[in-house]
Coordinates of C-alpha atoms and ligand atoms in Angstrom, one line a residue:
E1 CA -5.4 8.4 -16.8
Y2 CA -6.2 8.3 -13.2
T3 CA -2.8 9.3 -11.9
D4 CA -3.6 12.3 -9.8
P5 CA -3.7 11.2 -6.2
H6 CA -5.7 14.4 -5.3
C7 CA -3.5 15.0 -2.3
D8 CA -2.6 18.7 -2.5
G9 CA 1.0 17.7 -3.2
K10 CA 1.3 15.1 -0.4
Q11 CA 3.1 12.0 -1.4
T12 CA 2.6 9.0 0.9
I13 CA -0.2 6.7 1.8
V14 CA -0.1 4.4 4.9
H15 CA -1.7 1.0 4.8
L16 CA -3.4 0.6 8.2
F17 CA -3.8 -3.1 7.5
E18 CA -6.8 -4.6 9.4
W19 CA -7.4 -1.5 11.5
K20 CA -11.0 -0.8 12.6
W21 CA -12.6 2.3 11.1
A22 CA -12.9 3.9 14.6
D23 CA -9.1 3.6 15.1
I24 CA -8.3 4.9 11.7
A25 CA -10.4 8.0 12.4
L26 CA -8.4 8.6 15.6
E27 CA -5.1 8.1 13.9
C28 CA -6.0 10.6 11.1
E29 CA -6.7 13.3 13.8
R30 CA -3.8 12.6 16.2
F31 CA -1.0 11.7 13.9
L32 CA -1.4 11.3 10.1
S33 CA -2.6 14.9 9.5
K34 CA 0.2 16.3 11.6
K35 CA 2.9 14.3 9.7
G36 CA 1.6 15.2 6.2
F37 CA 0.3 11.8 5.1
C38 CA -1.7 12.0 1.9
G39 CA -4.1 9.2 3.0
V40 CA -4.8 5.8 4.3
Q41 CA -5.3 2.5 2.4
V42 CA -8.0 0.6 4.4
S43 CA -8.6 -3.1 4.3
P44 CA -11.6 -4.3 2.1
A45 CA -14.7 -2.6 3.5
N46 CA -17.2 -4.9 1.8
E47 CA -18.9 -8.0 3.2
H48 CA -16.5 -11.0 3.3
I49 CA -16.6 -14.6 4.5
Y50 CA -16.1 -15.5 8.2
K51 CA -13.8 -18.4 8.7
D52 CA -13.4 -19.9 12.2
S53 CA -9.7 -19.3 12.3
A54 CA -10.2 -15.7 11.0
P55 CA -7.2 -15.7 8.7
W56 CA -6.3 -12.2 7.3
W57 CA -7.1 -13.4 3.8
Q58 CA -10.8 -14.0 4.7
R59 CA -11.4 -10.4 3.8
Y60 CA -10.3 -11.1 0.3
Q61 CA -13.2 -13.4 -0.3
P62 CA -16.2 -11.1 -0.9
I63 CA -19.9 -12.1 -0.3
S64 CA -21.4 -8.8 -1.4
Y65 CA -20.6 -5.1 -1.7
K66 CA -22.4 -4.1 1.5
L67 CA -20.2 -1.9 3.6
Q68 CA -20.1 -4.1 6.7
S69 CA -16.8 -5.9 7.5
R70 CA -14.7 -7.0 10.4
S71 CA -13.4 -3.4 10.6
G72 CA -16.9 -1.9 11.2
T73 CA -20.3 -0.9 10.0
E74 CA -21.1 1.5 7.2
A75 CA -21.9 4.2 9.7
E76 CA -18.4 3.8 11.3
F77 CA -16.9 3.8 7.7
V78 CA -18.7 7.1 6.9
D79 CA -17.6 8.6 10.2
M80 CA -14.0 7.6 9.5
V81 CA -14.0 9.1 6.0
N82 CA -15.5 12.4 7.2
R83 CA -13.2 12.8 10.2
C84 CA -10.1 12.0 8.1
R85 CA -11.2 14.3 5.3
A86 CA -11.8 17.0 7.9
V87 CA -8.1 16.9 8.8
G88 CA -6.8 16.6 5.1
V89 CA -6.3 12.8 5.1
R90 CA -7.9 10.8 2.3
I91 CA -9.2 7.3 2.2
Y92 CA -8.3 4.8 -0.4
V93 CA -10.3 1.6 -0.4
D94 CA -8.9 -1.9 -1.2
V95 CA -11.5 -3.3 -3.6
V96 CA -11.7 -7.0 -4.4
V97 CA -13.7 -7.3 -7.6
N98 CA -11.9 -10.0 -9.5
H99 CA -13.7 -12.7 -7.6
M100 CA -16.2 -13.6 -4.9
A101 CA -15.8 -16.3 -2.2
G102 CA -13.9 -19.5 -3.0
L103 CA -15.6 -22.7 -4.1
G104 CA -16.7 -25.0 -1.3
Q105 CA -17.8 -22.2 0.9
S106 CA -21.3 -21.3 2.0
G107 CA -23.1 -19.7 5.0
V108 CA -23.4 -16.1 6.2
G109 CA -21.0 -13.2 5.6
S110 CA -19.9 -10.2 7.7
A111 CA -23.1 -8.3 6.8
G112 CA -25.4 -11.2 7.4
S113 CA -25.9 -12.2 3.8
N114 CA -26.4 -15.8 2.8
F115 CA -24.2 -17.3 0.0
N116 CA -23.3 -20.6 -1.5
S117 CA -20.2 -20.5 -3.8
D118 CA -20.7 -23.9 -5.3
N119 CA -24.1 -22.7 -6.6
Y120 CA -22.6 -19.3 -7.5
D121 CA -25.4 -17.9 -5.4
F122 CA -24.6 -14.4 -3.9
P123 CA -28.0 -12.9 -3.1
G124 CA -26.4 -10.0 -1.3
V125 CA -25.3 -8.4 -4.6
P126 CA -27.1 -10.4 -6.4
F127 CA -24.7 -12.5 -8.5
T128 CA -25.6 -15.9 -10.0
R129 CA -24.0 -18.5 -12.3
E130 CA -24.0 -16.4 -15.5
H131 CA -21.9 -13.7 -13.9
F132 CA -18.9 -16.0 -13.5
H133 CA -16.4 -17.6 -15.8
P134 CA -16.6 -21.4 -16.2
H135 CA -14.5 -23.2 -13.6
C136 CA -10.8 -23.8 -14.5
E137 CA -8.0 -23.3 -12.1
I138 CA -5.0 -21.0 -12.9
K139 CA -2.1 -23.4 -13.4
N140 CA 0.0 -21.6 -16.0
Y141 CA 0.9 -18.0 -15.3
G142 CA 2.5 -18.0 -18.7
D143 CA -0.9 -17.9 -20.3
P144 CA -2.5 -14.4 -19.9
N145 CA -6.0 -15.8 -20.9
E146 CA -5.8 -18.4 -18.1
V147 CA -4.6 -15.9 -15.6
R148 CA -7.6 -13.6 -16.3
N149 CA -10.4 -16.1 -17.1
C150 CA -9.6 -19.0 -14.7
Y151 CA -9.9 -19.2 -10.9
L152 CA -7.2 -18.1 -8.5
V153 CA -7.0 -20.8 -5.8
A154 CA -10.7 -21.7 -6.4
L155 CA -11.9 -18.2 -5.9
T156 CA -15.2 -17.8 -8.0
D157 CA -14.0 -15.7 -10.9
L158 CA -16.3 -12.9 -12.0
D159 CA -16.8 -12.1 -15.7
Q160 CA -16.1 -8.4 -15.9
H161 CA -16.9 -8.6 -19.6
N162 CA -20.5 -9.0 -18.6
D163 CA -22.4 -5.6 -18.6
Y164 CA -24.4 -6.5 -15.4
V165 CA -21.2 -7.4 -13.6
R166 CA -19.6 -4.1 -14.7
D167 CA -22.7 -2.2 -13.5
K168 CA -22.7 -3.8 -10.1
I169 CA -18.9 -3.2 -9.6
A170 CA -19.4 0.4 -10.8
E171 CA -22.3 0.8 -8.4
F172 CA -20.1 -0.4 -5.5
L173 CA -17.3 2.1 -6.4
N174 CA -19.7 5.0 -7.0
H175 CA -21.3 4.4 -3.6
L176 CA -17.8 4.7 -2.1
I177 CA -17.2 7.9 -4.1
D178 CA -20.4 9.3 -2.8
L179 CA -19.2 8.7 0.7
G180 CA -16.1 10.7 0.0
V181 CA -13.3 8.2 -0.7
A182 CA -10.5 9.5 -2.9
G183 CA -9.6 6.3 -4.8
F184 CA -9.0 2.6 -4.9
R185 CA -6.5 -0.2 -4.7
V186 CA -7.6 -2.8 -7.3
D187 CA -6.8 -6.1 -5.7
A188 CA -5.6 -8.9 -8.1
A189 CA -5.8 -6.5 -11.1
K190 CA -3.4 -8.9 -12.9
H191 CA -6.3 -11.3 -13.0
M192 CA -8.6 -8.9 -14.8
W193 CA -8.5 -7.7 -18.4
P194 CA -7.3 -4.0 -18.6
A195 CA -10.1 -3.3 -21.0
D196 CA -12.7 -4.5 -18.5
I197 CA -11.2 -2.4 -15.7
S198 CA -11.3 0.6 -18.1
A199 CA -14.9 0.0 -18.9
I200 CA -15.7 0.0 -15.2
Q201 CA -13.7 3.2 -14.6
Q202 CA -15.7 4.9 -17.4
R203 CA -18.9 4.2 -15.4
L204 CA -17.6 6.1 -12.4
K205 CA -18.5 9.6 -11.2
D206 CA -16.1 12.4 -10.7
L207 CA -15.1 12.9 -7.1
P208 CA -17.4 15.3 -5.2
E209 CA -14.6 17.8 -5.1
G210 CA -13.9 17.4 -8.8
G211 CA -11.4 15.3 -10.7
R212 CA -11.2 11.5 -11.2
P213 CA -10.7 8.9 -8.4
M214 CA -7.1 7.7 -8.0
F215 CA -6.4 4.1 -9.0
Y216 CA -3.5 1.9 -8.2
H217 CA -3.6 -1.6 -9.5
E218 CA -2.1 -4.7 -7.8
V219 CA -0.1 -6.4 -10.6
I220 CA 2.5 -8.8 -9.2
D221 CA 5.0 -8.7 -12.0
Q222 CA 8.5 -9.6 -10.9
G223 CA 9.6 -10.4 -14.5
G224 CA 9.3 -13.8 -16.1
E225 CA 5.6 -13.7 -16.8
P226 CA 3.9 -12.4 -20.0
I227 CA 1.6 -10.0 -18.1
K228 CA 3.5 -6.7 -17.5
T229 CA 2.7 -3.7 -15.4
Q230 CA 2.9 -1.6 -18.5
E231 CA -0.4 -3.2 -19.7
Y232 CA -2.2 -1.3 -16.8
T233 CA -0.4 2.1 -16.8
G234 CA -3.2 3.5 -18.9
L235 CA -5.6 2.9 -15.9
G236 CA -3.6 4.7 -13.2
Y237 CA -0.7 3.7 -11.0
V238 CA 0.6 0.1 -10.9
T239 CA 2.3 -1.7 -8.0
E240 CA 6.1 -2.2 -8.8
F241 CA 7.1 -5.3 -6.8
R242 CA 10.7 -5.3 -8.2
Y243 CA 11.5 -2.1 -6.4
S244 CA 10.8 -3.8 -3.1
I245 CA 13.3 -6.5 -4.0
K246 CA 15.9 -3.9 -5.1
I247 CA 15.6 -1.8 -2.0
G248 CA 15.6 -4.9 0.2
Q249 CA 18.8 -6.0 -1.4
A250 CA 20.4 -2.6 -1.3
V251 CA 20.1 -1.9 2.4
Q252 CA 22.1 -5.1 2.9
N253 CA 24.7 -4.0 0.3
F254 CA 24.8 -0.2 0.0
D255 CA 26.8 -0.4 -3.2
Q256 CA 23.5 -1.2 -4.9
L257 CA 21.7 1.9 -3.6
G258 CA 22.7 3.7 -6.8
N259 CA 20.7 1.3 -9.0
V260 CA 17.4 0.5 -7.2
V261 CA 15.5 1.9 -10.1
D262 CA 16.4 -0.5 -12.9
F263 CA 14.6 -0.1 -16.1
G264 CA 16.7 -3.0 -17.4
W265 CA 14.4 -5.1 -15.1
G266 CA 11.4 -3.7 -16.9
M267 CA 10.4 -1.5 -14.0
T268 CA 7.4 0.8 -14.4
D269 CA 8.0 4.5 -15.2
S270 CA 8.1 6.7 -12.2
G271 CA 4.9 8.6 -13.1
H272 CA 2.9 5.3 -12.9
A273 CA 4.9 3.3 -10.3
F274 CA 3.2 2.7 -7.0
V275 CA 6.0 1.7 -4.6
F276 CA 6.5 0.2 -1.2
V277 CA 9.1 -1.8 0.8
D278 CA 6.7 -4.7 1.7
N279 CA 3.0 -5.3 1.5
H280 CA 0.4 -7.3 3.5
D281 CA 1.1 -10.5 1.5
N282 CA 4.8 -10.6 0.8
Q283 CA 5.7 -9.5 4.4
R284 CA 4.4 -13.1 5.2
G285 CA 7.1 -14.7 3.2
H286 CA 5.4 -15.2 -0.2
G287 CA 7.5 -14.1 -3.2
G288 CA 10.5 -11.7 -3.3
G289 CA 13.0 -14.4 -2.8
G290 CA 13.7 -13.5 0.8
S291 CA 14.9 -10.0 0.1
I292 CA 11.7 -8.3 1.2
M293 CA 12.4 -6.3 4.4
T294 CA 9.7 -6.2 7.1
F295 CA 9.3 -4.9 10.6
K296 CA 10.9 -8.1 11.8
R297 CA 14.3 -6.6 10.9
P298 CA 13.7 -3.1 12.3
R299 CA 17.1 -1.5 11.4
E300 CA 17.1 -2.6 7.8
Y301 CA 13.4 -1.9 7.6
R302 CA 13.9 1.7 8.7
M303 CA 16.7 2.2 6.2
A304 CA 14.7 0.7 3.4
T305 CA 11.6 2.8 4.1
A306 CA 13.6 6.0 4.7
Y307 CA 15.3 5.4 1.3
L308 CA 11.9 4.6 -0.4
L309 CA 10.6 8.0 0.9
A310 CA 13.8 9.9 0.1
N311 CA 14.3 8.7 -3.5
D312 CA 12.8 10.3 -6.6
Y313 CA 10.8 7.3 -7.8
G314 CA 7.1 6.5 -7.8
F315 CA 4.2 7.2 -5.5
T316 CA 4.9 5.7 -2.0
R317 CA 3.0 3.6 0.4
V318 CA 4.1 2.7 4.0
M319 CA 3.1 -0.6 5.5
S320 CA 1.6 -0.6 9.0
S321 CA 1.4 -4.1 10.4
Y322 CA 0.4 -6.2 13.4
D323 CA 2.7 -8.8 14.9
F324 CA 2.3 -12.4 13.7
H325 CA 3.9 -15.7 14.1
S326 CA 2.2 -17.7 11.3
S327 CA 1.5 -16.5 7.8
D328 CA -2.3 -17.0 8.0
Q329 CA -2.7 -15.3 11.3
G330 CA -5.3 -12.5 11.5
P331 CA -5.1 -9.2 13.4
P332 CA -4.8 -8.9 17.2
S333 CA -8.1 -10.3 18.6
S334 CA -9.7 -11.3 22.0
G335 CA -11.3 -14.2 20.1
G336 CA -13.7 -14.9 17.2
Q337 CA -14.0 -12.1 14.7
N338 CA -13.1 -9.3 17.2
I339 CA -10.3 -7.0 16.4
K340 CA -8.4 -5.4 19.3
D341 CA -8.3 -1.6 19.6
V342 CA -5.0 0.2 18.7
T343 CA -3.5 1.6 21.9
I344 CA -0.8 4.3 21.9
N345 CA 2.0 4.2 24.4
G346 CA 3.6 7.2 26.1
D347 CA 6.6 7.1 23.7
G348 CA 4.2 7.2 20.7
S349 CA 4.6 3.5 19.8
C350 CA 1.5 1.2 19.6
G351 CA 0.4 -1.6 21.9
N352 CA -2.0 -4.5 21.7
G353 CA 0.1 -6.3 19.0
W354 CA 0.0 -3.4 16.5
I355 CA 3.5 -2.5 15.1
C356 CA 2.8 1.0 13.7
E357 CA 5.9 1.2 11.6
H358 CA 4.5 4.5 10.3
R359 CA 5.1 6.0 13.7
W360 CA 8.8 5.1 13.8
P361 CA 10.9 8.3 13.6
S362 CA 12.9 7.4 10.5
I363 CA 9.6 6.6 8.7
G364 CA 6.9 9.0 10.1
N365 CA 9.3 12.0 9.8
M366 CA 10.4 11.2 6.3
V367 CA 6.8 11.8 5.0
A368 CA 7.3 15.6 5.4
F369 CA 10.6 15.3 3.6
R370 CA 9.0 13.6 0.6
N371 CA 6.3 16.3 0.5
A372 CA 8.9 19.1 0.6
V373 CA 11.0 17.7 -2.2
A374 CA 8.2 16.5 -4.5
G375 CA 9.1 17.0 -8.2
T376 CA 12.8 17.5 -7.7
S377 CA 15.6 15.1 -8.8
K378 CA 18.6 13.6 -6.9
Q379 CA 21.8 15.6 -7.1
N380 CA 25.2 15.6 -5.3
F381 CA 24.8 11.8 -5.0
Y382 CA 27.4 10.5 -2.5
L383 CA 27.9 6.7 -1.9
Q384 CA 30.9 5.3 -0.2
N385 CA 32.0 3.2 2.9
N386 CA 28.4 2.3 3.7
E387 CA 27.2 5.9 3.6
V388 CA 24.8 7.4 1.2
A389 CA 23.6 11.1 0.8
F390 CA 22.0 13.2 -1.9
S391 CA 20.1 16.4 -2.3
R392 CA 16.7 16.7 -3.9
G393 CA 16.9 19.8 -6.1
N394 CA 17.5 22.7 -3.7
K395 CA 14.6 21.7 -1.4
G396 CA 16.1 19.0 0.8
F397 CA 19.1 16.8 1.7
F398 CA 19.1 13.2 2.9
A399 CA 21.9 11.1 4.4
M400 CA 22.0 7.5 5.8
A401 CA 24.7 5.4 7.4
K402 CA 24.5 1.6 7.3
N403 CA 26.4 1.3 10.6
G404 CA 24.7 4.2 12.3
H405 CA 27.7 6.5 12.3
M406 CA 28.7 9.2 9.8
D407 CA 30.9 12.3 10.1
K408 CA 31.6 13.9 6.7
T409 CA 31.5 17.4 5.1
L410 CA 29.3 17.2 2.0
Q411 CA 27.7 19.5 -0.6
T412 CA 24.0 19.8 0.3
G413 CA 22.8 21.9 -2.6
L414 CA 20.8 24.0 -0.1
P415 CA 21.0 27.7 0.8
A416 CA 23.1 28.7 3.8
G417 CA 21.3 28.4 7.2
D418 CA 20.5 26.2 10.2
Y419 CA 18.3 23.2 9.6
C420 CA 16.5 20.8 11.9
N421 CA 17.2 17.1 11.4
L422 CA 13.5 16.0 10.8
I423 CA 14.4 12.5 12.0
T424 CA 15.4 13.6 15.5
E425 CA 12.6 16.1 15.5
C426 CA 15.1 18.9 15.9
R427 CA 17.2 17.4 18.7
T428 CA 20.1 17.6 16.2
K429 CA 20.7 20.4 13.6
V430 CA 22.8 21.0 10.5
T431 CA 24.5 24.3 9.5
V432 CA 24.9 24.8 5.8
D433 CA 27.6 27.4 4.9
G434 CA 27.5 29.9 2.0
S435 CA 28.9 27.4 -0.5
G436 CA 26.2 24.8 0.4
N437 CA 28.6 22.6 2.4
A438 CA 27.7 21.1 5.7
H439 CA 29.2 18.8 8.4
I440 CA 27.0 15.8 8.3
V441 CA 27.0 13.8 11.6
I442 CA 24.9 10.7 12.3
N443 CA 25.3 8.9 15.6
D444 CA 22.3 6.6 16.1
P445 CA 22.4 2.9 15.2
N446 CA 18.6 2.7 15.6
E447 CA 17.6 5.6 13.4
P448 CA 20.7 6.0 11.1
V449 CA 19.1 8.7 9.0
L450 CA 19.3 12.5 8.6
A451 CA 16.9 14.6 6.5
I452 CA 16.7 18.4 6.2
I453 CA 14.3 20.6 4.2
V454 CA 14.1 24.2 3.1
G455 CA 11.2 25.8 4.9
G456 CA 11.2 23.2 7.6
P457 CA 11.5 23.8 11.3
S458 CA 14.9 25.4 12.3
Ligands
LIG1 O1 -1.7 -20.1 -0.2 C1 -2.5 -19.2 -0.3 N1 -2.8 -18.7 -1.6 C2 -2.2 -19.2 -2.8 C3 -0.9 -18.3 -3.1 C4 -1.3 -16.8 -3.1 O2 -2.2 -16.6 -4.2 C5 -3.1 -15.5 -4.1 C6 -2.8 -14.4 -4.8 C7 -1.7 -14.2 -5.7 C8 -0.4 -14.4 -5.3 C9 0.7 -14.2 -6.2 C10 0.4 -13.7 -7.5 O3 1.4 -13.5 -8.4 C11 -0.9 -13.5 -7.9 O4 -1.1 -13.0 -9.1 C12 -1.9 -13.7 -7.0 O5 -3.7 -13.3 -4.8 C13 -4.9 -13.4 -4.1 C14 -5.7 -12.3 -4.1 C15 -6.9 -12.3 -3.3 O6 -7.7 -11.3 -3.3 C16 -7.2 -13.4 -2.5 C17 -6.4 -14.5 -2.5 O7 -6.7 -15.6 -1.8 C18 -5.2 -14.5 -3.3 C19 -4.2 -15.6 -3.3 O8 -4.5 -16.7 -2.7 C20 -3.2 -18.6 0.9 C21 -4.4 -19.4 1.3 C22 -5.6 -18.8 0.5 C23 -5.3 -17.3 0.5 N2 -3.8 -17.3 0.6 C24 -3.0 -16.3 0.2 O9 -1.8 -16.4 0.2 C25 -3.6 -15.0 -0.1 C26 -2.8 -14.1 -0.8 C27 -3.2 -12.7 -1.2 C28 -4.4 -12.1 -0.8 C29 -4.7 -10.8 -1.2 C30 -3.9 -10.1 -2.0 O10 -4.1 -8.9 -2.4 C31 -2.6 -10.7 -2.4 O11 -1.8 -10.1 -3.2 C32 -2.4 -12.0 -2.0
LIG2 CA1 -10.4 -13.0 -13.3

């Protein structure tokens, strides 16, 4: 049961996809701590293959568990963890332990280790032939044995049933725990047996500050396959991909906003659901049947993410991307394996090809809303003519207008008083009268969201 995010009540992680460690440290200090983010999901920090075209997925082909990657050295990683922790922002590491590099690859990895996948030779760990499953390719996702014991697109599949393999993976995660990380995203968890993941978890230390590391498992279950998210809820949070589809559809047809949590679809219970609008893979067009919203449709994306953060379901992650034109394209680079710095413009947006969705007002300012209303349920639900609004207990009130305009008196469930609209950073306010009613006005097609909280600025 690793479901406590250890975030002092903060509710949202941001995925700073492919950011360098030095840039993440700066973002913790200048933005994430001020906005109340729980933490950062960082790209895989272990040694990975270098491919000439430097596709983003090269980081998902491990060579060893040495902490030197395209994002920086171990020293830079340690500095990032310390500086983020110093301002109350935790680090969650994306760990790739289902496999090592793909067959047909050999050479030197990002930490200088030699390897040869066809010989199952990974001296940087070390792993050798007996630590891997025999080669068969996953062809039938309808067979849970094949999905776990065969190779995903020729990626050399580790045998997590093997004690030595369990020990080496645990050693990797314990090293990260010693450095101060708060938990892990388990990449491709669907391709590992829950019992094997559990055996590895049992080899892990408590966090230095006490408590168990937080886990969230990547299980791509969109229904239709025998492997279900529920098989992994005993091990922590589990990614709920159907919610991304539901929210993506609902911002295009507001009538569906009342039914984005649909247990009829087999969706994971809220206490174990790890939820998001898009992720680093499906924002590139894989899966989701075209209903996945990304930064490429800014208005719909802001509404989808604002609703993700306002709704009373799951533990939330906000995606932060770089611009791309082809699905394999890596992060902004001046060439080779270089990654460009993240630059911050005068208006708070990012430059150098970084999108920084987490800094968009309807997104970054909703993080404080979600923290303030944690643990409360939706009430006073209002949904008509492309407008939605609801209160969260008596702690907060949220409204959103598909066309950017709303002018309606509604019950907010809040005590009388003047409240800042968090989204406009107080440039607009709301007065709640003695009966809890307020005149709700939205007039911004770009940020068509209003959010107020008790105890917020006024
Ligand atoms: O066409 C591709 N892959 C085949 C379709 C996507 O399949 C993959 C899935 C996958 C997709 C759908 C599923 O239902 C599923 O159970 C697994 O998970 C991965 C996880 C990894 O750590 C590394 C990978 O290369 C993959 C992968 O190729 C391209 C070229 C190689 C990498 N890649 C990719 O597209 C890379 C995708 C990728 C990489 C990292 C991820 O965490 C991820 O979710 C997807
Ligand atoms: Ca496997």
